[in-house]
Amino acid sequence: MTWSFALPEGLEAESPPTARDGVRLLVASPAGLEHARFADLARHLEPGDLVVVNTSGTLAAAVDGVRGDGRPVTVHFATALDDGDWVVEIRPRDGATGPMIDGRPGDRVELPDGVRLTVAGAHPPDQHRLWRAHVPVDGGLPAYLERHGRAIRYAYVPAPVPLAEYQTVFAREVGSAEMPSAGRPFTAELVVDLVTSGVGVVPITLHTGVSSQEPGEPPQPERFRVPESTARAVNAARAWGRRVVAVGTTVTRALESAADDRGIVHAARGWTDLVLGPERPARAVTGLVTGWHAPGASHLHLLEAVAGPELVERAYRAAVRQRYLWHEFGDSCLLLP
């Protein structure tokens, strides 16, 4: 990325909007920029276009605990691993904005109901933000989180928000540490508008981890699934010359992980460590619905991989000038390169 920007004060959305589809929508294409409302999305797509959404639901992934040395902490449960361990991020409970980086194998955190988390080691080993942890819980951790957890909330959201506000209308399978937020402005009525206007809507599933990467840190591996029916629909849309519009970076990552060198998408499931950017542009996705990402976020490289750096830069500079709102409860952008 050859450009950068600063986020002015006051542009971080602090609470959910009154109407999900009432947020602003910046439509960016080679023809220019248009300012609209998200409820008007169908007007900016064409019959035969395909919208691909993420059906992952958001976990109540934040749980308070106490470290072995007595310090109060909040544990963010990021990702369930295949062997039953979890990837976690441990943060101070005193309002600090960053994670604890002084963890060691064998560290323990006491959680509610007598549950004990034991740190096994850094995950991946070359960093000090995320940790592999053993968390034995009768009935499984997801059920435990339902009882004792809450949605992960960062400092720009000053007051607690109910977990329901962190679920999209597409959520079917709980598994994301943080909401696949590009899908949040959709409503059932808007989906009906899309379908009745001839726009297809099909699913993938990708469970997100925590998104609080350090500057320059790439996305972590995430579990995903692309159904055979979605793969067929994507390939048909491309064959007919229609657009494949991914709702968010999560959908883009899943579809591109299932695409071959020709952009043909195949049914796939498992883990993806794909990082999109200048070295790996998008092959299957030709449009993107996205929220606004923080300066320096790795997601910006993914946007450029779909829409190109010039269009992304123009959109972001316009969004700053017009005071669009950032983050999961903020405004949206439709990139149509």
Short mmCIF file of N, CA, C and O in Angstrom, two decimals, residues 1-51:
data_model
loop_
_atom_site.label_atom_id
_atom_site.label_comp_id
_atom_site.label_asym_id
_atom_site.label_seq_id
_atom_site.Cartn_x
_atom_site.Cartn_y
_atom_site.Cartn_z
N MET A 1 0.85 -1.19 0.00
CA MET A 1 0.00 0.00 0.00
C MET A 1 0.89 1.24 0.00
O MET A 1 1.74 1.40 0.87
N THR A 2 0.70 2.11 -0.98
CA THR A 2 1.57 3.26 -1.14
C THR A 2 0.98 4.52 -0.52
O THR A 2 1.62 5.56 -0.52
N TRP A 3 -0.23 4.47 0.01
CA TRP A 3 -0.87 5.64 0.60
C TRP A 3 -1.20 5.35 2.06
O TRP A 3 -1.21 4.20 2.50
N SER A 4 -1.46 6.38 2.79
CA SER A 4 -1.84 6.22 4.19
C SER A 4 -2.84 7.32 4.55
O SER A 4 -3.00 8.29 3.81
N PHE A 5 -3.48 7.16 5.69
CA PHE A 5 -4.43 8.19 6.12
C PHE A 5 -4.48 8.19 7.64
O PHE A 5 -4.09 7.23 8.30
N ALA A 6 -4.93 9.30 8.18
CA ALA A 6 -5.16 9.41 9.62
C ALA A 6 -6.65 9.50 9.86
O ALA A 6 -7.38 10.16 9.10
N LEU A 7 -7.13 8.82 10.89
CA LEU A 7 -8.55 8.83 11.21
C LEU A 7 -8.83 10.00 12.15
O LEU A 7 -8.38 10.01 13.29
N PRO A 8 -9.57 11.01 11.68
CA PRO A 8 -9.85 12.16 12.54
C PRO A 8 -10.67 11.78 13.77
O PRO A 8 -11.42 10.80 13.77
N GLU A 9 -10.54 12.59 14.79
CA GLU A 9 -11.31 12.36 16.01
C GLU A 9 -12.80 12.46 15.72
O GLU A 9 -13.25 13.29 14.92
N GLY A 10 -13.58 11.59 16.35
CA GLY A 10 -15.02 11.64 16.21
C GLY A 10 -15.59 10.75 15.12
O GLY A 10 -16.82 10.73 14.93
N LEU A 11 -14.73 10.01 14.39
CA LEU A 11 -15.24 9.16 13.31
C LEU A 11 -15.34 7.69 13.70
O LEU A 11 -15.58 6.84 12.84
N GLU A 12 -15.18 7.36 14.96
CA GLU A 12 -15.36 5.98 15.42
C GLU A 12 -16.79 5.81 15.93
O GLU A 12 -17.22 6.50 16.86
N ALA A 13 -17.53 4.89 15.32
CA ALA A 13 -18.91 4.65 15.73
C ALA A 13 -18.92 4.05 17.13
O ALA A 13 -18.33 3.00 17.37
N GLU A 14 -19.60 4.70 18.05
CA GLU A 14 -19.56 4.31 19.45
C GLU A 14 -20.70 3.40 19.88
O GLU A 14 -20.65 2.82 20.96
N SER A 15 -21.71 3.25 19.04
CA SER A 15 -22.87 2.43 19.41
C SER A 15 -23.60 2.01 18.15
O SER A 15 -23.40 2.58 17.08
N PRO A 16 -24.46 0.97 18.25
CA PRO A 16 -25.19 0.53 17.06
C PRO A 16 -26.14 1.61 16.55
O PRO A 16 -26.73 2.36 17.34
N PRO A 17 -26.29 1.72 15.23
CA PRO A 17 -27.24 2.70 14.68
C PRO A 17 -28.68 2.28 14.97
O PRO A 17 -28.96 1.10 15.22
N THR A 18 -29.59 3.22 14.94
CA THR A 18 -31.00 2.93 15.21
C THR A 18 -31.55 1.91 14.21
O THR A 18 -32.25 0.97 14.59
N ALA A 19 -31.24 2.09 12.95
CA ALA A 19 -31.66 1.15 11.90
C ALA A 19 -30.42 0.57 11.25
O ALA A 19 -29.54 1.32 10.80
N ARG A 20 -30.33 -0.75 11.19
CA ARG A 20 -29.14 -1.38 10.62
C ARG A 20 -28.86 -0.90 9.21
O ARG A 20 -27.73 -0.56 8.86
N ASP A 21 -29.89 -0.89 8.36
CA ASP A 21 -29.67 -0.52 6.96
C ASP A 21 -29.76 0.99 6.74
O ASP A 21 -29.75 1.45 5.61
N GLY A 22 -29.80 1.75 7.83
CA GLY A 22 -29.82 3.21 7.71
C GLY A 22 -28.45 3.85 7.67
O GLY A 22 -28.34 5.06 7.51
N VAL A 23 -27.39 3.02 7.79
CA VAL A 23 -26.04 3.60 7.74
C VAL A 23 -25.74 4.10 6.34
O VAL A 23 -26.39 3.72 5.36
N ARG A 24 -24.74 4.94 6.23
CA ARG A 24 -24.36 5.49 4.95
C ARG A 24 -23.61 4.45 4.11
O ARG A 24 -22.95 3.56 4.66
N LEU A 25 -23.72 4.58 2.81
CA LEU A 25 -23.04 3.69 1.88
C LEU A 25 -22.33 4.53 0.83
O LEU A 25 -22.97 5.30 0.10
N LEU A 26 -21.02 4.39 0.77
CA LEU A 26 -20.24 5.03 -0.29
C LEU A 26 -20.04 4.02 -1.40
O LEU A 26 -19.44 2.96 -1.19
N VAL A 27 -20.56 4.31 -2.59
CA VAL A 27 -20.42 3.43 -3.74
C VAL A 27 -19.26 3.96 -4.59
O VAL A 27 -19.30 5.10 -5.08
N ALA A 28 -18.24 3.14 -4.74
CA ALA A 28 -17.03 3.56 -5.44
C ALA A 28 -16.81 2.67 -6.66
O ALA A 28 -16.73 1.45 -6.55
N SER A 29 -16.70 3.30 -7.82
CA SER A 29 -16.45 2.58 -9.07
C SER A 29 -15.59 3.47 -9.96
O SER A 29 -15.40 4.66 -9.66
N PRO A 30 -15.08 2.93 -11.07
CA PRO A 30 -14.30 3.78 -11.98
C PRO A 30 -15.10 4.99 -12.49
O PRO A 30 -14.50 6.00 -12.88
N ALA A 31 -16.44 4.89 -12.47
CA ALA A 31 -17.26 6.01 -12.94
C ALA A 31 -17.32 7.15 -11.94
O ALA A 31 -17.75 8.25 -12.28
N GLY A 32 -16.94 6.89 -10.69
CA GLY A 32 -16.98 7.94 -9.69
C GLY A 32 -17.44 7.43 -8.34
O GLY A 32 -17.55 6.21 -8.11
N LEU A 33 -17.74 8.36 -7.46
CA LEU A 33 -18.18 8.05 -6.10
C LEU A 33 -19.61 8.55 -5.92
O LEU A 33 -19.96 9.64 -6.38
N GLU A 34 -20.41 7.76 -5.24
CA GLU A 34 -21.80 8.15 -4.97
C GLU A 34 -22.09 7.89 -3.49
O GLU A 34 -21.75 6.83 -2.96
N HIS A 35 -22.74 8.84 -2.85
CA HIS A 35 -23.11 8.72 -1.45
C HIS A 35 -24.57 8.30 -1.36
O HIS A 35 -25.44 8.94 -1.94
N ALA A 36 -24.82 7.22 -0.64
CA ALA A 36 -26.17 6.66 -0.57
C ALA A 36 -26.42 6.12 0.85
O ALA A 36 -25.63 6.39 1.77
N ARG A 37 -27.51 5.40 1.00
CA ARG A 37 -27.82 4.67 2.23
C ARG A 37 -27.75 3.18 1.95
O ARG A 37 -28.02 2.72 0.83
N PHE A 38 -27.41 2.42 2.99
CA PHE A 38 -27.25 0.99 2.76
C PHE A 38 -28.55 0.35 2.29
O PHE A 38 -28.53 -0.63 1.53
N ALA A 39 -29.68 0.88 2.73
CA ALA A 39 -30.97 0.33 2.30
C ALA A 39 -31.14 0.37 0.79
O ALA A 39 -31.98 -0.34 0.23
N ASP A 40 -30.34 1.21 0.11
CA ASP A 40 -30.42 1.34 -1.35
C ASP A 40 -29.47 0.40 -2.09
O ASP A 40 -29.28 0.54 -3.30
N LEU A 41 -28.90 -0.57 -1.39
CA LEU A 41 -27.87 -1.42 -2.01
C LEU A 41 -28.34 -2.04 -3.32
O LEU A 41 -27.59 -2.08 -4.30
N ALA A 42 -29.56 -2.56 -3.35
CA ALA A 42 -30.04 -3.25 -4.55
C ALA A 42 -30.01 -2.35 -5.77
O ALA A 42 -29.82 -2.83 -6.91
N ARG A 43 -30.17 -1.06 -5.56
CA ARG A 43 -30.18 -0.11 -6.68
C ARG A 43 -28.82 -0.01 -7.36
O ARG A 43 -28.73 0.39 -8.53
N HIS A 44 -27.77 -0.42 -6.65
CA HIS A 44 -26.42 -0.29 -7.19
C HIS A 44 -25.87 -1.60 -7.74
O HIS A 44 -24.72 -1.66 -8.16
N LEU A 45 -26.70 -2.64 -7.74
CA LEU A 45 -26.33 -3.92 -8.33
C LEU A 45 -27.26 -4.21 -9.50
O LEU A 45 -28.27 -3.51 -9.70
N GLU A 46 -26.96 -5.25 -10.26
CA GLU A 46 -27.72 -5.55 -11.46
C GLU A 46 -28.22 -6.98 -11.43
O GLU A 46 -27.63 -7.85 -10.76
N PRO A 47 -29.33 -7.26 -12.14
CA PRO A 47 -29.82 -8.65 -12.21
C PRO A 47 -28.71 -9.58 -12.68
O PRO A 47 -27.97 -9.28 -13.62
N GLY A 48 -28.59 -10.71 -12.01
CA GLY A 48 -27.55 -11.67 -12.33
C GLY A 48 -26.32 -11.54 -11.46
O GLY A 48 -25.50 -12.47 -11.39
N ASP A 49 -26.13 -10.37 -10.80
CA ASP A 49 -25.02 -10.24 -9.86
C ASP A 49 -25.23 -11.19 -8.69
O ASP A 49 -26.37 -11.59 -8.38
N LEU A 50 -24.16 -11.56 -8.03
CA LEU A 50 -24.21 -12.52 -6.93
C LEU A 50 -23.58 -11.89 -5.69
O LEU A 50 -22.45 -11.41 -5.74
N VAL A 51 -24.33 -11.91 -4.59
CA VAL A 51 -23.84 -11.43 -3.30
C VAL A 51 -23.55 -12.65 -2.43
O VAL A 51 -24.41 -13.52 -2.26
#
